[in-house]
Amino acid sequence: AKGESGARIRSLLKSAIEEEGIDHPVVLSRYALLLTAPILAPAEDVAQAEQLLTRALQLDPGHVPSLLRLATLLSNVRKQHGDAMSLLQRAIEADPSDKFEPLSHLAQLRSNAFN
């Protein structure tokens, strides 16, 4: 049942984006998260997630969830640690009142980059 509900949510978000033309950073970011949720997401899902997050940031350059998700993808999958750090710094600048999550991502990224 849990897998079925995840598949249903994925299907609804995909339909909203592709068929209904919904172009909103929150929808794009959440769909990208679903595409990369499995530990070993297929390469085409990762590429699509990266495109969705890039589009979400074109619509709203300060959308912190998209900045964090794209930074995580770039660091963990693409091994582009410098680009990921830049995105995390943008997330901190976008919402200085809530630095905990971006700073924790940044600390993890720095740890991974030097290992």
Tab-separated table of N, CA and C in Angstrom:
chain	number	residue	atom	x	y	z
A	1	ALA	N	0.819	-1.198	0.000
A	1	ALA	CA	0.000	0.000	0.000
A	1	ALA	C	0.857	1.253	0.000
A	2	LYS	N	1.968	1.224	0.764
A	2	LYS	CA	2.825	2.386	0.839
A	2	LYS	C	3.446	2.680	-0.525
A	3	GLY	N	3.918	1.655	-1.219
A	3	GLY	CA	4.495	1.817	-2.547
A	3	GLY	C	3.480	2.305	-3.555
A	4	GLU	N	2.240	1.831	-3.412
A	4	GLU	CA	1.172	2.255	-4.319
A	4	GLU	C	0.857	3.731	-4.127
A	5	SER	N	0.823	4.205	-2.895
A	5	SER	CA	0.512	5.615	-2.670
A	5	SER	C	1.646	6.491	-3.188
A	6	GLY	N	2.909	6.047	-3.039
A	6	GLY	CA	4.032	6.797	-3.588
A	6	GLY	C	3.963	6.877	-5.100
A	7	ALA	N	3.597	5.758	-5.727
A	7	ALA	CA	3.462	5.733	-7.182
A	7	ALA	C	2.327	6.648	-7.631
A	8	ARG	N	1.254	6.668	-6.862
A	8	ARG	CA	0.102	7.532	-7.190
A	8	ARG	C	0.481	9.008	-7.096
A	9	ILE	N	1.193	9.368	-6.034
A	9	ILE	CA	1.630	10.760	-5.871
A	9	ILE	C	2.570	11.145	-7.015
A	10	ARG	N	3.490	10.253	-7.336
A	10	ARG	CA	4.422	10.496	-8.435
A	10	ARG	C	3.668	10.709	-9.749
A	11	SER	N	2.672	9.861	-9.981
A	11	SER	CA	1.870	9.968	-11.196
A	11	SER	C	1.096	11.285	-11.258
A	12	LEU	N	0.524	11.689	-10.130
A	12	LEU	CA	-0.233	12.948	-10.086
A	12	LEU	C	0.670	14.152	-10.339
A	13	LEU	N	1.842	14.174	-9.717
A	13	LEU	CA	2.765	15.287	-9.927
A	13	LEU	C	3.262	15.324	-11.369
A	14	LYS	N	3.579	14.155	-11.913
A	14	LYS	CA	4.029	14.088	-13.305
A	14	LYS	C	2.945	14.617	-14.236
A	15	SER	N	1.709	14.210	-13.999
A	15	SER	CA	0.586	14.669	-14.803
A	15	SER	C	0.400	16.182	-14.679
A	16	ALA	N	0.517	16.693	-13.461
A	16	ALA	CA	0.344	18.126	-13.237
A	16	ALA	C	1.385	18.932	-14.009
A	17	ILE	N	2.599	18.433	-14.043
A	17	ILE	CA	3.680	19.152	-14.713
A	17	ILE	C	3.609	18.986	-16.225
A	18	GLU	N	3.495	17.741	-16.676
A	18	GLU	CA	3.610	17.462	-18.103
A	18	GLU	C	2.322	17.698	-18.875
A	19	GLU	N	1.188	17.339	-18.299
A	19	GLU	CA	-0.061	17.427	-19.042
A	19	GLU	C	-0.819	18.718	-18.766
A	20	GLU	N	-0.780	19.180	-17.532
A	20	GLU	CA	-1.532	20.381	-17.184
A	20	GLU	C	-0.668	21.637	-17.234
A	21	GLY	N	0.626	21.461	-17.441
A	21	GLY	CA	1.513	22.602	-17.593
A	21	GLY	C	1.752	23.399	-16.324
A	22	ILE	N	1.592	22.771	-15.168
A	22	ILE	CA	1.840	23.486	-13.919
A	22	ILE	C	3.337	23.724	-13.804
A	23	ASP	N	3.698	24.991	-13.670
A	23	ASP	CA	5.100	25.403	-13.650
A	23	ASP	C	5.316	26.223	-12.380
A	24	HIS	N	5.425	25.523	-11.259
A	24	HIS	CA	5.554	26.179	-9.962
A	24	HIS	C	6.716	25.547	-9.200
A	25	PRO	N	7.549	26.362	-8.544
A	25	PRO	CA	8.729	25.806	-7.888
A	25	PRO	C	8.432	24.715	-6.865
A	26	VAL	N	7.358	24.827	-6.128
A	26	VAL	CA	7.048	23.817	-5.113
A	26	VAL	C	6.712	22.485	-5.771
A	27	VAL	N	5.903	22.496	-6.808
A	27	VAL	CA	5.521	21.267	-7.505
A	27	VAL	C	6.747	20.638	-8.168
A	28	LEU	N	7.553	21.455	-8.852
A	28	LEU	CA	8.743	20.942	-9.528
A	28	LEU	C	9.729	20.342	-8.522
A	29	SER	N	9.914	21.033	-7.414
A	29	SER	CA	10.857	20.574	-6.395
A	29	SER	C	10.406	19.269	-5.751
A	30	ARG	N	9.127	19.154	-5.463
A	30	ARG	CA	8.625	17.922	-4.831
A	30	ARG	C	8.676	16.734	-5.786
A	31	TYR	N	8.390	16.979	-7.047
A	31	TYR	CA	8.476	15.889	-8.018
A	31	TYR	C	9.932	15.443	-8.166
A	32	ALA	N	10.854	16.397	-8.197
A	32	ALA	CA	12.277	16.052	-8.267
A	32	ALA	C	12.687	15.215	-7.066
A	33	LEU	N	12.171	15.552	-5.895
A	33	LEU	CA	12.479	14.780	-4.692
A	33	LEU	C	11.994	13.343	-4.840
A	34	LEU	N	10.798	13.172	-5.375
A	34	LEU	CA	10.282	11.816	-5.589
A	34	LEU	C	11.125	11.033	-6.594
A	35	LEU	N	11.622	11.719	-7.609
A	35	LEU	CA	12.429	11.040	-8.627
A	35	LEU	C	13.750	10.540	-8.067
A	36	THR	N	14.277	11.221	-7.070
A	36	THR	CA	15.581	10.843	-6.524
A	36	THR	C	15.452	10.147	-5.174
A	37	ALA	N	14.239	9.831	-4.745
A	37	ALA	CA	14.028	9.207	-3.436
A	37	ALA	C	14.697	7.842	-3.301
A	38	PRO	N	14.614	6.963	-4.299
A	38	PRO	CA	15.310	5.680	-4.148
A	38	PRO	C	16.810	5.910	-4.051
A	39	ILE	N	17.492	5.069	-3.308
A	39	ILE	CA	18.934	5.236	-3.134
A	39	ILE	C	19.654	5.168	-4.474
A	40	LEU	N	19.251	4.260	-5.331
A	40	LEU	CA	19.871	4.138	-6.643
A	40	LEU	C	18.854	4.496	-7.722
A	41	ALA	N	18.538	5.783	-7.808
A	41	ALA	CA	17.579	6.243	-8.805
A	41	ALA	C	18.172	6.065	-10.199
A	42	PRO	N	17.331	5.671	-11.168
A	42	PRO	CA	17.825	5.556	-12.539
A	42	PRO	C	18.401	6.885	-13.028
A	43	ALA	N	19.412	6.812	-13.873
A	43	ALA	CA	20.095	8.018	-14.360
A	43	ALA	C	19.130	9.008	-15.007
A	44	GLU	N	18.126	8.492	-15.752
A	44	GLU	CA	17.183	9.406	-16.407
A	44	GLU	C	16.321	10.142	-15.385
A	45	ASP	N	16.004	9.508	-14.259
A	45	ASP	CA	15.246	10.189	-13.207
A	45	ASP	C	16.093	11.272	-12.543
A	46	VAL	N	17.358	10.992	-12.341
A	46	VAL	CA	18.257	11.981	-11.748
A	46	VAL	C	18.396	13.176	-12.686
A	47	ALA	N	18.561	12.913	-13.965
A	47	ALA	CA	18.675	14.000	-14.949
A	47	ALA	C	17.392	14.827	-14.983
A	48	GLN	N	16.250	14.159	-14.938
A	48	GLN	CA	14.975	14.883	-14.941
A	48	GLN	C	14.825	15.687	-13.658
A	49	ALA	N	15.223	15.124	-12.535
A	49	ALA	CA	15.152	15.840	-11.263
A	49	ALA	C	16.006	17.105	-11.316
A	50	GLU	N	17.203	16.981	-11.893
A	50	GLU	CA	18.082	18.144	-12.012
A	50	GLU	C	17.436	19.225	-12.876
A	51	GLN	N	16.790	18.824	-13.972
A	51	GLN	CA	16.104	19.781	-14.845
A	51	GLN	C	14.945	20.461	-14.109
A	52	LEU	N	14.173	19.678	-13.355
A	52	LEU	CA	13.045	20.234	-12.614
A	52	LEU	C	13.510	21.245	-11.568
A	53	LEU	N	14.556	20.908	-10.853
A	53	LEU	CA	15.076	21.805	-9.821
A	53	LEU	C	15.660	23.074	-10.439
A	54	THR	N	16.318	22.926	-11.570
A	54	THR	CA	16.856	24.093	-12.268
A	54	THR	C	15.713	25.005	-12.705
A	55	ARG	N	14.641	24.419	-13.211
A	55	ARG	CA	13.472	25.216	-13.623
A	55	ARG	C	12.818	25.883	-12.415
A	56	ALA	N	12.692	25.151	-11.316
A	56	ALA	CA	12.116	25.740	-10.099
A	56	ALA	C	12.923	26.960	-9.666
A	57	LEU	N	14.235	26.889	-9.792
A	57	LEU	CA	15.087	28.007	-9.393
A	57	LEU	C	15.061	29.145	-10.408
A	58	GLN	N	14.727	28.846	-11.649
A	58	GLN	CA	14.514	29.915	-12.624
A	58	GLN	C	13.260	30.697	-12.244
A	59	LEU	N	12.240	29.974	-11.792
A	59	LEU	CA	10.986	30.620	-11.387
A	59	LEU	C	11.132	31.379	-10.079
A	60	ASP	N	11.908	30.820	-9.159
A	60	ASP	CA	12.094	31.436	-7.841
A	60	ASP	C	13.520	31.144	-7.377
A	61	PRO	N	14.460	32.039	-7.695
A	61	PRO	CA	15.866	31.796	-7.362
A	61	PRO	C	16.144	31.622	-5.864
A	62	GLY	N	15.234	32.040	-5.019
A	62	GLY	CA	15.414	31.910	-3.581
A	62	GLY	C	14.612	30.784	-2.956
A	63	HIS	N	14.108	29.847	-3.757
A	63	HIS	CA	13.302	28.745	-3.232
A	63	HIS	C	14.233	27.766	-2.499
A	64	VAL	N	14.252	27.893	-1.177
A	64	VAL	CA	15.214	27.154	-0.357
A	64	VAL	C	15.114	25.633	-0.532
A	65	PRO	N	13.919	25.019	-0.533
A	65	PRO	CA	13.876	23.564	-0.733
A	65	PRO	C	14.527	23.124	-2.052
A	66	SER	N	14.325	23.891	-3.118
A	66	SER	CA	14.947	23.548	-4.403
A	66	SER	C	16.454	23.724	-4.349
A	67	LEU	N	16.914	24.779	-3.691
A	67	LEU	CA	18.353	24.988	-3.535
A	67	LEU	C	18.987	23.828	-2.781
A	68	LEU	N	18.334	23.393	-1.694
A	68	LEU	CA	18.871	22.293	-0.890
A	68	LEU	C	18.860	20.977	-1.657
A	69	ARG	N	17.765	20.708	-2.365
A	69	ARG	CA	17.662	19.446	-3.108
A	69	ARG	C	18.667	19.389	-4.250
A	70	LEU	N	18.821	20.505	-4.962
A	70	LEU	CA	19.779	20.517	-6.062
A	70	LEU	C	21.208	20.406	-5.526
A	71	ALA	N	21.491	21.057	-4.418
A	71	ALA	CA	22.821	20.946	-3.808
A	71	ALA	C	23.108	19.499	-3.422
A	72	THR	N	22.135	18.829	-2.849
A	72	THR	CA	22.296	17.432	-2.458
A	72	THR	C	22.534	16.555	-3.683
A	73	LEU	N	21.760	16.766	-4.721
A	73	LEU	CA	21.917	15.994	-5.954
A	73	LEU	C	23.306	16.223	-6.564
A	74	LEU	N	23.711	17.491	-6.651
A	74	LEU	CA	25.010	17.793	-7.246
A	74	LEU	C	26.153	17.194	-6.434
A	75	SER	N	26.020	17.222	-5.125
A	75	SER	CA	27.076	16.688	-4.270
A	75	SER	C	27.102	15.165	-4.278
A	76	ASN	N	25.958	14.560	-4.012
A	76	ASN	CA	25.912	13.108	-3.832
A	76	ASN	C	25.982	12.314	-5.131
A	77	VAL	N	25.395	12.836	-6.189
A	77	VAL	CA	25.328	12.087	-7.447
A	77	VAL	C	26.371	12.560	-8.451
A	78	ARG	N	26.434	13.853	-8.648
A	78	ARG	CA	27.331	14.403	-9.667
A	78	ARG	C	28.746	14.674	-9.137
A	79	LYS	N	28.902	14.644	-7.817
A	79	LYS	CA	30.196	14.929	-7.165
A	79	LYS	C	30.714	16.324	-7.515
A	80	GLN	N	29.772	17.267	-7.694
A	80	GLN	CA	30.107	18.664	-7.990
A	80	GLN	C	29.999	19.455	-6.690
A	81	HIS	N	30.976	19.253	-5.826
A	81	HIS	CA	30.915	19.810	-4.480
A	81	HIS	C	30.974	21.341	-4.473
A	82	GLY	N	31.758	21.941	-5.341
A	82	GLY	CA	31.844	23.403	-5.388
A	82	GLY	C	30.515	24.036	-5.762
A	83	ASP	N	29.851	23.468	-6.777
A	83	ASP	CA	28.534	23.987	-7.193
A	83	ASP	C	27.513	23.793	-6.075
A	84	ALA	N	27.592	22.649	-5.398
A	84	ALA	CA	26.667	22.378	-4.300
A	84	ALA	C	26.874	23.381	-3.165
A	85	MET	N	28.120	23.686	-2.851
A	85	MET	CA	28.393	24.664	-1.789
A	85	MET	C	27.833	26.034	-2.149
A	86	SER	N	27.958	26.413	-3.399
A	86	SER	CA	27.410	27.707	-3.847
A	86	SER	C	25.895	27.756	-3.661
A	87	LEU	N	25.227	26.649	-3.979
A	87	LEU	CA	23.764	26.599	-3.810
A	87	LEU	C	23.383	26.684	-2.332
A	88	LEU	N	24.139	26.026	-1.478
A	88	LEU	CA	23.848	26.078	-0.046
A	88	LEU	C	24.074	27.482	0.506
A	89	GLN	N	25.080	28.160	0.024
A	89	GLN	CA	25.292	29.546	0.446
A	89	GLN	C	24.149	30.435	-0.027
A	90	ARG	N	23.638	30.175	-1.232
A	90	ARG	CA	22.463	30.917	-1.723
A	90	ARG	C	21.257	30.658	-0.844
A	91	ALA	N	21.097	29.413	-0.374
A	91	ALA	CA	19.964	29.081	0.498
A	91	ALA	C	20.054	29.854	1.807
A	92	ILE	N	21.246	29.984	2.350
A	92	ILE	CA	21.430	30.752	3.592
A	92	ILE	C	21.097	32.219	3.350
A	93	GLU	N	21.549	32.758	2.229
A	93	GLU	CA	21.266	34.158	1.894
A	93	GLU	C	19.780	34.382	1.629
A	94	ALA	N	19.114	33.385	1.057
A	94	ALA	CA	17.697	33.517	0.711
A	94	ALA	C	16.817	33.595	1.948
A	95	ASP	N	17.195	32.875	3.012
A	95	ASP	CA	16.397	32.889	4.243
A	95	ASP	C	17.329	32.889	5.450
A	96	PRO	N	17.879	34.067	5.769
A	96	PRO	CA	18.819	34.148	6.889
A	96	PRO	C	18.202	33.779	8.237
A	97	SER	N	16.881	33.806	8.341
A	97	SER	CA	16.232	33.488	9.617
A	97	SER	C	16.234	31.988	9.905
A	98	ASP	N	16.447	31.159	8.879
A	98	ASP	CA	16.439	29.715	9.072
A	98	ASP	C	17.692	29.125	8.438
A	99	LYS	N	18.795	29.205	9.154
A	99	LYS	CA	20.074	28.757	8.626
A	99	LYS	C	20.395	27.309	8.987
A	100	PHE	N	19.628	26.698	9.880
A	100	PHE	CA	20.010	25.381	10.394
A	100	PHE	C	20.154	24.339	9.287
A	101	GLU	N	19.120	24.170	8.477
A	101	GLU	CA	19.171	23.117	7.456
A	101	GLU	C	20.266	23.366	6.423
A	102	PRO	N	20.364	24.582	5.850
A	102	PRO	CA	21.463	24.800	4.901
A	102	PRO	C	22.843	24.627	5.535
A	103	LEU	N	23.006	25.070	6.772
A	103	LEU	CA	24.312	24.919	7.419
A	103	LEU	C	24.634	23.456	7.700
A	104	SER	N	23.635	22.672	8.068
A	104	SER	CA	23.893	21.249	8.299
A	104	SER	C	24.246	20.545	6.994
A	105	HIS	N	23.582	20.925	5.894
A	105	HIS	CA	23.936	20.383	4.577
A	105	HIS	C	25.364	20.802	4.211
A	106	LEU	N	25.708	22.055	4.480
A	106	LEU	CA	27.028	22.568	4.152
A	106	LEU	C	28.117	21.831	4.940
A	107	ALA	N	27.855	21.590	6.210
A	107	ALA	CA	28.823	20.857	7.026
A	107	ALA	C	29.024	19.444	6.492
A	108	GLN	N	27.934	18.787	6.123
A	108	GLN	CA	28.017	17.439	5.563
A	108	GLN	C	28.764	17.451	4.233
A	109	LEU	N	28.465	18.431	3.424
A	109	LEU	CA	29.118	18.548	2.112
A	109	LEU	C	30.620	18.740	2.273
A	110	ARG	N	31.015	19.618	3.188
A	110	ARG	CA	32.442	19.862	3.397
A	110	ARG	C	33.122	18.604	3.896
A	111	SER	N	32.429	17.877	4.741
A	111	SER	CA	32.980	16.615	5.254
A	111	SER	C	33.174	15.617	4.108
A	112	ASN	N	32.169	15.507	3.239
A	112	ASN	CA	32.246	14.578	2.099
A	112	ASN	C	33.302	15.000	1.090
A	113	ALA	N	33.437	16.294	0.877
A	113	ALA	CA	34.355	16.803	-0.135
A	113	ALA	C	35.814	16.523	0.228
A	114	PHE	N	36.087	16.447	1.513
A	114	PHE	CA	37.475	16.241	1.946
A	114	PHE	C	37.776	14.800	2.304
A	115	ASN	N	36.825	13.888	2.114
A	115	ASN	CA	37.052	12.468	2.382
A	115	ASN	C	37.360	11.729	1.098
